[in-house]
Amino acid sequence: MTQMSKSVGNLFGIQVFPKRATEFFKRIVKDNIEKREAEGIVRPDLIHLLMEARKGKLKPESGGDNREGFAAVEESQIEPSSKEVELSDEHILAQAMLFFFAAFDTVSTAASFMAYELALNPDIQKKLQEEIDSVKSKHDGKIPYDALLSMKYLDQVVSETLRKWPPNFETDRLCVKDYLIPSTNPDEKGFLVKKGIVALVPMMALQRDPQYYPEPDRFDPERFNDENKSKVVPGTYLPFGMGPRNCIGSRFALLEIKSVFCHLLGKFDITPYDKTEIPMKLSSKHFNMQPEKGFWLRLNLRKEGSS
């Protein structure tokens, strides 16, 4: 499906989004752009960044906040292209829709799997609740942005969830020039990847490979503690892809997931019950990570005295 050309999609009338939703979103974005341009309105958001990019005024940022989380995609080290690309309203609309829908889909999927793992691992859930309670007690029952980013165990749990249950099974990249992958055996030739080939990167297979992650089916947030996260082999942890074409909503998604669980676990315990599928079986009818029988968990109000 991800490799299907636009012409094939048009031939069979296949649409990613319903036409009504697309027209609604298109109208909002177009009206917003016209109003901002006419009245000189500036807001620090995605639409403004895309409008600045269209004018050629957007400069690449150097680095980022390293507290955003282990799973946050690092900025690509590839030099930005000097080639000018004309951004139409359609391009801006496409990027806005991708950011909005992809981020929310990723958040709902990742949050559901994280809730499932916490329900099956009450010791991990309790430790995470203790961290949440501790931070809340220092900030009058609230969790400010800076405090949220400083929560190490929360980041470990989110990172491990995305390792075991990445948002997608695989991603792809188009080879733009011939590249020879050298052989590890001196008696064998390397493998030539030719220009124009689409290479599939099996994210889930890499992140469940025991060569890189011992006992890969075990949910263990300690893989990403301060001591162990530096041992993660580059290129084996790809929940949001990597390189210049990584997921643009990774930081937004991580912030949402962390915020959701700070509120949820402050009030509730998540537990399994008779309809909870153990072990989880993934559906073969979906292109992304979805359980065969859905997510069935129970929320129990925490005892008085909890946050």
PDB file of C-alpha atoms in Angstrom, residues 32-249:
ATOM      1  CA  ASN A  32      -5.647  30.510   7.610  1.00  0.00           C
ATOM      2  CA  ILE A  33      -2.788  31.211   5.190  1.00  0.00           C
ATOM      3  CA  GLU A  34      -4.730  33.958   3.394  1.00  0.00           C
ATOM      4  CA  LYS A  35      -5.695  35.660   6.662  1.00  0.00           C
ATOM      5  CA  ARG A  36      -2.136  35.588   7.987  1.00  0.00           C
ATOM      6  CA  GLU A  37      -0.697  36.984   4.764  1.00  0.00           C
ATOM      7  CA  ALA A  38      -3.334  39.724   4.510  1.00  0.00           C
ATOM      8  CA  GLU A  39      -3.080  40.866   8.138  1.00  0.00           C
ATOM      9  CA  GLY A  40       0.581  40.083   8.830  1.00  0.00           C
ATOM     10  CA  ILE A  41      -0.305  37.619  11.601  1.00  0.00           C
ATOM     11  CA  VAL A  42       2.596  35.613  13.044  1.00  0.00           C
ATOM     12  CA  ARG A  43       2.050  32.576  15.259  1.00  0.00           C
ATOM     13  CA  PRO A  44       4.755  30.127  16.443  1.00  0.00           C
ATOM     14  CA  ASP A  45       3.263  27.027  14.817  1.00  0.00           C
ATOM     15  CA  LEU A  46       3.685  24.579  11.931  1.00  0.00           C
ATOM     16  CA  ILE A  47       1.758  26.683   9.396  1.00  0.00           C
ATOM     17  CA  HIS A  48       4.045  29.654  10.082  1.00  0.00           C
ATOM     18  CA  LEU A  49       7.156  27.494   9.635  1.00  0.00           C
ATOM     19  CA  LEU A  50       5.881  26.195   6.295  1.00  0.00           C
ATOM     20  CA  MET A  51       5.011  29.716   5.148  1.00  0.00           C
ATOM     21  CA  GLU A  52       8.510  30.872   6.090  1.00  0.00           C
ATOM     22  CA  ALA A  53       9.980  27.912   4.190  1.00  0.00           C
ATOM     23  CA  ARG A  54       8.022  28.955   1.107  1.00  0.00           C
ATOM     24  CA  LYS A  55       9.574  32.426   1.334  1.00  0.00           C
ATOM     25  CA  GLY A  56      13.048  30.920   1.745  1.00  0.00           C
ATOM     26  CA  LYS A  57      13.396  32.435   5.218  1.00  0.00           C
ATOM     27  CA  LEU A  58      13.441  29.222   7.238  1.00  0.00           C
ATOM     28  CA  LYS A  59      16.882  28.201   8.463  1.00  0.00           C
ATOM     29  CA  PRO A  60      17.733  24.701   9.765  1.00  0.00           C
ATOM     30  CA  GLU A  61      18.061  24.498  13.530  1.00  0.00           C
ATOM     31  CA  SER A  62      21.224  23.164  15.075  1.00  0.00           C
ATOM     32  CA  GLY A  63      20.677  20.477  17.659  1.00  0.00           C
ATOM     33  CA  GLY A  64      17.673  20.251  19.969  1.00  0.00           C
ATOM     34  CA  ASP A  65      16.729  19.695  23.565  1.00  0.00           C
ATOM     35  CA  ASN A  66      18.358  16.395  24.509  1.00  0.00           C
ATOM     36  CA  ARG A  67      15.787  16.001  27.287  1.00  0.00           C
ATOM     37  CA  GLU A  68      12.983  15.413  24.795  1.00  0.00           C
ATOM     38  CA  GLY A  69      13.555  11.682  25.031  1.00  0.00           C
ATOM     39  CA  PHE A  70      15.700   8.829  23.765  1.00  0.00           C
ATOM     40  CA  ALA A  71      13.204   8.101  20.984  1.00  0.00           C
ATOM     41  CA  ALA A  72      13.255  11.687  19.658  1.00  0.00           C
ATOM     42  CA  VAL A  73      14.880  11.671  16.229  1.00  0.00           C
ATOM     43  CA  GLU A  74      18.217  13.456  16.042  1.00  0.00           C
ATOM     44  CA  GLU A  75      18.670  16.132  13.419  1.00  0.00           C
ATOM     45  CA  SER A  76      20.257  14.746  10.259  1.00  0.00           C
ATOM     46  CA  GLN A  77      23.945  15.510   9.775  1.00  0.00           C
ATOM     47  CA  ILE A  78      23.434  15.722   6.006  1.00  0.00           C
ATOM     48  CA  GLU A  79      23.971  19.251   4.714  1.00  0.00           C
ATOM     49  CA  PRO A  80      20.656  20.889   3.729  1.00  0.00           C
ATOM     50  CA  SER A  81      20.162  21.132  -0.022  1.00  0.00           C
ATOM     51  CA  SER A  82      20.644  24.568  -1.565  1.00  0.00           C
ATOM     52  CA  LYS A  83      18.112  23.701  -4.251  1.00  0.00           C
ATOM     53  CA  GLU A  84      14.999  25.865  -4.010  1.00  0.00           C
ATOM     54  CA  VAL A  85      11.680  24.030  -3.931  1.00  0.00           C
ATOM     55  CA  GLU A  86       8.451  25.887  -4.567  1.00  0.00           C
ATOM     56  CA  LEU A  87       5.922  25.181  -1.834  1.00  0.00           C
ATOM     57  CA  SER A  88       2.338  25.516  -3.014  1.00  0.00           C
ATOM     58  CA  ASP A  89      -0.710  25.695  -0.756  1.00  0.00           C
ATOM     59  CA  GLU A  90      -1.222  22.004  -1.597  1.00  0.00           C
ATOM     60  CA  HIS A  91       2.247  21.163  -0.265  1.00  0.00           C
ATOM     61  CA  ILE A  92       1.575  23.072   2.949  1.00  0.00           C
ATOM     62  CA  LEU A  93      -1.785  21.331   3.302  1.00  0.00           C
ATOM     63  CA  ALA A  94      -0.179  17.904   2.803  1.00  0.00           C
ATOM     64  CA  GLN A  95       2.475  18.561   5.457  1.00  0.00           C
ATOM     65  CA  ALA A  96      -0.103  19.896   7.918  1.00  0.00           C
ATOM     66  CA  MET A  97      -2.361  16.862   7.425  1.00  0.00           C
ATOM     67  CA  LEU A  98       0.581  14.478   7.748  1.00  0.00           C
ATOM     68  CA  PHE A  99       1.713  16.138  10.966  1.00  0.00           C
ATOM     69  CA  PHE A 100      -1.788  16.161  12.440  1.00  0.00           C
ATOM     70  CA  PHE A 101      -3.045  12.702  11.516  1.00  0.00           C
ATOM     71  CA  ALA A 102       0.225  10.760  11.691  1.00  0.00           C
ATOM     72  CA  ALA A 103       1.067  12.173  15.106  1.00  0.00           C
ATOM     73  CA  PHE A 104      -2.333  11.372  16.591  1.00  0.00           C
ATOM     74  CA  ASP A 105      -2.372   7.873  15.083  1.00  0.00           C
ATOM     75  CA  THR A 106       1.102   7.206  16.482  1.00  0.00           C
ATOM     76  CA  VAL A 107       0.110   8.529  19.899  1.00  0.00           C
ATOM     77  CA  SER A 108      -3.065   6.446  20.173  1.00  0.00           C
ATOM     78  CA  THR A 109      -1.272   3.262  19.080  1.00  0.00           C
ATOM     79  CA  ALA A 110       1.809   3.757  21.265  1.00  0.00           C
ATOM     80  CA  ALA A 111      -0.262   4.805  24.283  1.00  0.00           C
ATOM     81  CA  SER A 112      -2.463   1.711  23.961  1.00  0.00           C
ATOM     82  CA  PHE A 113       0.531  -0.638  23.847  1.00  0.00           C
ATOM     83  CA  MET A 114       2.158   1.190  26.754  1.00  0.00           C
ATOM     84  CA  ALA A 115      -1.002   0.817  28.843  1.00  0.00           C
ATOM     85  CA  TYR A 116      -1.064  -2.893  27.954  1.00  0.00           C
ATOM     86  CA  GLU A 117       2.543  -3.417  29.068  1.00  0.00           C
ATOM     87  CA  LEU A 118       2.015  -1.484  32.307  1.00  0.00           C
ATOM     88  CA  ALA A 119      -1.042  -3.603  33.089  1.00  0.00           C
ATOM     89  CA  LEU A 120       1.026  -6.779  32.641  1.00  0.00           C
ATOM     90  CA  ASN A 121       3.983  -5.387  34.600  1.00  0.00           C
ATOM     91  CA  PRO A 122       2.575  -3.872  37.820  1.00  0.00           C
ATOM     92  CA  ASP A 123       6.049  -3.428  39.339  1.00  0.00           C
ATOM     93  CA  ILE A 124       7.036  -1.155  36.441  1.00  0.00           C
ATOM     94  CA  GLN A 125       3.717   0.679  36.687  1.00  0.00           C
ATOM     95  CA  LYS A 126       4.206   1.257  40.422  1.00  0.00           C
ATOM     96  CA  LYS A 127       7.726   2.621  39.921  1.00  0.00           C
ATOM     97  CA  LEU A 128       6.454   4.993  37.232  1.00  0.00           C
ATOM     98  CA  GLN A 129       3.597   6.160  39.469  1.00  0.00           C
ATOM     99  CA  GLU A 130       6.095   6.889  42.238  1.00  0.00           C
ATOM    100  CA  GLU A 131       8.072   9.125  39.867  1.00  0.00           C
ATOM    101  CA  ILE A 132       4.882  10.904  38.754  1.00  0.00           C
ATOM    102  CA  ASP A 133       3.732  11.405  42.363  1.00  0.00           C
ATOM    103  CA  SER A 134       7.153  12.733  43.349  1.00  0.00           C
ATOM    104  CA  VAL A 135       7.213  15.318  40.545  1.00  0.00           C
ATOM    105  CA  LYS A 136       3.630  16.406  41.265  1.00  0.00           C
ATOM    106  CA  SER A 137       4.369  16.880  44.964  1.00  0.00           C
ATOM    107  CA  LYS A 138       7.147  19.320  44.065  1.00  0.00           C
ATOM    108  CA  HIS A 139       4.950  21.396  41.739  1.00  0.00           C
ATOM    109  CA  ASP A 140       1.627  21.781  43.591  1.00  0.00           C
ATOM    110  CA  GLY A 141       0.018  18.796  41.900  1.00  0.00           C
ATOM    111  CA  LYS A 142       1.047  19.861  38.404  1.00  0.00           C
ATOM    112  CA  ILE A 143       3.731  18.728  35.962  1.00  0.00           C
ATOM    113  CA  PRO A 144       5.299  21.696  34.141  1.00  0.00           C
ATOM    114  CA  TYR A 145       6.958  21.225  30.755  1.00  0.00           C
ATOM    115  CA  ASP A 146      10.519  21.247  32.131  1.00  0.00           C
ATOM    116  CA  ALA A 147       9.575  18.763  34.853  1.00  0.00           C
ATOM    117  CA  LEU A 148       7.974  16.456  32.276  1.00  0.00           C
ATOM    118  CA  LEU A 149      11.186  16.414  30.238  1.00  0.00           C
ATOM    119  CA  SER A 150      13.248  15.626  33.336  1.00  0.00           C
ATOM    120  CA  MET A 151      11.324  12.423  34.178  1.00  0.00           C
ATOM    121  CA  LYS A 152      13.890   9.742  33.358  1.00  0.00           C
ATOM    122  CA  TYR A 153      11.905   6.610  34.186  1.00  0.00           C
ATOM    123  CA  LEU A 154       8.916   7.849  32.182  1.00  0.00           C
ATOM    124  CA  ASP A 155      11.219   8.280  29.190  1.00  0.00           C
ATOM    125  CA  GLN A 156      12.621   4.765  29.720  1.00  0.00           C
ATOM    126  CA  VAL A 157       9.119   3.251  29.721  1.00  0.00           C
ATOM    127  CA  VAL A 158       8.082   5.165  26.589  1.00  0.00           C
ATOM    128  CA  SER A 159      11.342   4.231  24.827  1.00  0.00           C
ATOM    129  CA  GLU A 160      10.911   0.542  25.651  1.00  0.00           C
ATOM    130  CA  THR A 161       7.282   0.616  24.483  1.00  0.00           C
ATOM    131  CA  LEU A 162       8.388   2.038  21.131  1.00  0.00           C
ATOM    132  CA  ARG A 163      11.127  -0.594  20.887  1.00  0.00           C
ATOM    133  CA  LYS A 164       8.851  -3.547  21.483  1.00  0.00           C
ATOM    134  CA  TRP A 165       5.854  -2.055  19.671  1.00  0.00           C
ATOM    135  CA  PRO A 166       7.055   0.459  17.034  1.00  0.00           C
ATOM    136  CA  PRO A 167       4.234   2.430  15.336  1.00  0.00           C
ATOM    137  CA  ASN A 168       4.918   0.620  12.032  1.00  0.00           C
ATOM    138  CA  PHE A 169       6.466  -2.706  11.063  1.00  0.00           C
ATOM    139  CA  GLU A 170       8.785  -1.147   8.502  1.00  0.00           C
ATOM    140  CA  THR A 171       9.789   2.012   6.690  1.00  0.00           C
ATOM    141  CA  ASP A 172      11.351   2.574   3.272  1.00  0.00           C
ATOM    142  CA  ARG A 173      14.034   4.659   1.591  1.00  0.00           C
ATOM    143  CA  LEU A 174      14.760   5.370  -2.081  1.00  0.00           C
ATOM    144  CA  CYS A 175      18.381   4.810  -3.109  1.00  0.00           C
ATOM    145  CA  VAL A 176      19.541   7.984  -4.911  1.00  0.00           C
ATOM    146  CA  LYS A 177      22.915   6.645  -6.073  1.00  0.00           C
ATOM    147  CA  ASP A 178      24.674   3.281  -6.388  1.00  0.00           C
ATOM    148  CA  TYR A 179      26.083   2.128  -3.059  1.00  0.00           C
ATOM    149  CA  LEU A 180      28.243  -0.917  -2.344  1.00  0.00           C
ATOM    150  CA  ILE A 181      27.686  -2.511   1.050  1.00  0.00           C
ATOM    151  CA  PRO A 182      31.048  -4.095   1.894  1.00  0.00           C
ATOM    152  CA  SER A 183      31.133  -7.744   2.888  1.00  0.00           C
ATOM    153  CA  THR A 184      32.296  -8.758   6.345  1.00  0.00           C
ATOM    154  CA  ASN A 185      33.942 -11.783   4.689  1.00  0.00           C
ATOM    155  CA  PRO A 186      37.123 -10.872   2.720  1.00  0.00           C
ATOM    156  CA  ASP A 187      36.482 -13.788   0.326  1.00  0.00           C
ATOM    157  CA  GLU A 188      33.073 -12.495  -0.721  1.00  0.00           C
ATOM    158  CA  LYS A 189      31.960  -9.510  -2.751  1.00  0.00           C
ATOM    159  CA  GLY A 190      29.845  -6.817  -1.217  1.00  0.00           C
ATOM    160  CA  PHE A 191      26.215  -6.177  -2.138  1.00  0.00           C
ATOM    161  CA  LEU A 192      25.479  -3.412  -4.645  1.00  0.00           C
ATOM    162  CA  VAL A 193      22.366  -1.357  -3.968  1.00  0.00           C
ATOM    163  CA  LYS A 194      21.494   0.280  -7.283  1.00  0.00           C
ATOM    164  CA  LYS A 195      20.108   3.754  -7.771  1.00  0.00           C
ATOM    165  CA  GLY A 196      16.311   3.764  -7.916  1.00  0.00           C
ATOM    166  CA  ILE A 197      15.824   0.725  -5.669  1.00  0.00           C
ATOM    167  CA  VAL A 198      13.379   1.140  -2.786  1.00  0.00           C
ATOM    168  CA  ALA A 199      14.871  -0.452   0.316  1.00  0.00           C
ATOM    169  CA  LEU A 200      12.546  -1.649   3.057  1.00  0.00           C
ATOM    170  CA  VAL A 201      13.873  -1.209   6.592  1.00  0.00           C
ATOM    171  CA  PRO A 202      12.262  -3.768   8.950  1.00  0.00           C
ATOM    172  CA  MET A 203      12.027  -1.686  12.129  1.00  0.00           C
ATOM    173  CA  MET A 204      10.248  -4.282  14.227  1.00  0.00           C
ATOM    174  CA  ALA A 205      12.629  -7.072  13.175  1.00  0.00           C
ATOM    175  CA  LEU A 206      15.644  -4.955  14.150  1.00  0.00           C
ATOM    176  CA  GLN A 207      14.130  -3.921  17.461  1.00  0.00           C
ATOM    177  CA  ARG A 208      13.210  -7.517  18.331  1.00  0.00           C
ATOM    178  CA  ASP A 209      16.591  -8.971  17.280  1.00  0.00           C
ATOM    179  CA  PRO A 210      18.209 -10.738  20.278  1.00  0.00           C
ATOM    180  CA  GLN A 211      21.615  -9.815  18.857  1.00  0.00           C
ATOM    181  CA  TYR A 212      20.875  -6.201  19.771  1.00  0.00           C
ATOM    182  CA  TYR A 213      18.267  -6.577  22.509  1.00  0.00           C
ATOM    183  CA  PRO A 214      18.647  -9.671  24.743  1.00  0.00           C
ATOM    184  CA  GLU A 215      15.293 -11.275  25.616  1.00  0.00           C
ATOM    185  CA  PRO A 216      13.564  -8.997  23.090  1.00  0.00           C
ATOM    186  CA  ASP A 217      10.038 -10.078  24.022  1.00  0.00           C
ATOM    187  CA  ARG A 218      10.549  -9.032  27.645  1.00  0.00           C
ATOM    188  CA  PHE A 219       9.382  -5.517  28.517  1.00  0.00           C
ATOM    189  CA  ASP A 220      12.367  -3.968  30.269  1.00  0.00           C
ATOM    190  CA  PRO A 221      12.672  -0.152  30.563  1.00  0.00           C
ATOM    191  CA  GLU A 222      16.146  -0.578  32.086  1.00  0.00           C
ATOM    192  CA  ARG A 223      17.464  -1.078  28.543  1.00  0.00           C
ATOM    193  CA  PHE A 224      17.250   2.706  28.281  1.00  0.00           C
ATOM    194  CA  ASN A 225      18.614   3.836  31.633  1.00  0.00           C
ATOM    195  CA  ASP A 226      21.627   6.160  31.784  1.00  0.00           C
ATOM    196  CA  GLU A 227      24.048   3.239  31.857  1.00  0.00           C
ATOM    197  CA  ASN A 228      22.547   1.137  29.055  1.00  0.00           C
ATOM    198  CA  LYS A 229      21.182   3.565  26.473  1.00  0.00           C
ATOM    199  CA  SER A 230      24.682   4.416  25.265  1.00  0.00           C
ATOM    200  CA  LYS A 231      25.091   0.721  24.368  1.00  0.00           C
ATOM    201  CA  VAL A 232      22.229   0.754  21.848  1.00  0.00           C
ATOM    202  CA  VAL A 233      23.741   0.013  18.432  1.00  0.00           C
ATOM    203  CA  PRO A 234      23.103   2.918  16.009  1.00  0.00           C
ATOM    204  CA  GLY A 235      20.540   2.010  13.366  1.00  0.00           C
ATOM    205  CA  THR A 236      18.813  -0.653  15.488  1.00  0.00           C
ATOM    206  CA  TYR A 237      16.312   1.669  17.197  1.00  0.00           C
ATOM    207  CA  LEU A 238      14.065   3.325  14.621  1.00  0.00           C
ATOM    208  CA  PRO A 239      10.524   3.908  15.955  1.00  0.00           C
ATOM    209  CA  PHE A 240      10.350   7.228  14.080  1.00  0.00           C
ATOM    210  CA  GLY A 241      12.833   6.440  11.311  1.00  0.00           C
ATOM    211  CA  MET A 242      16.094   8.347  10.960  1.00  0.00           C
ATOM    212  CA  GLY A 243      17.913  10.696   8.622  1.00  0.00           C
ATOM    213  CA  PRO A 244      16.513  13.767   6.842  1.00  0.00           C
ATOM    214  CA  ARG A 245      13.203  12.012   6.129  1.00  0.00           C
ATOM    215  CA  ASN A 246      12.368  10.981   9.656  1.00  0.00           C
ATOM    216  CA  CYS A 247       8.970  11.515  11.255  1.00  0.00           C
ATOM    217  CA  ILE A 248       8.442  15.270  11.670  1.00  0.00           C
ATOM    218  CA  GLY A 249       6.024  14.693  14.554  1.00  0.00           C
TER     219      GLY A 249
END
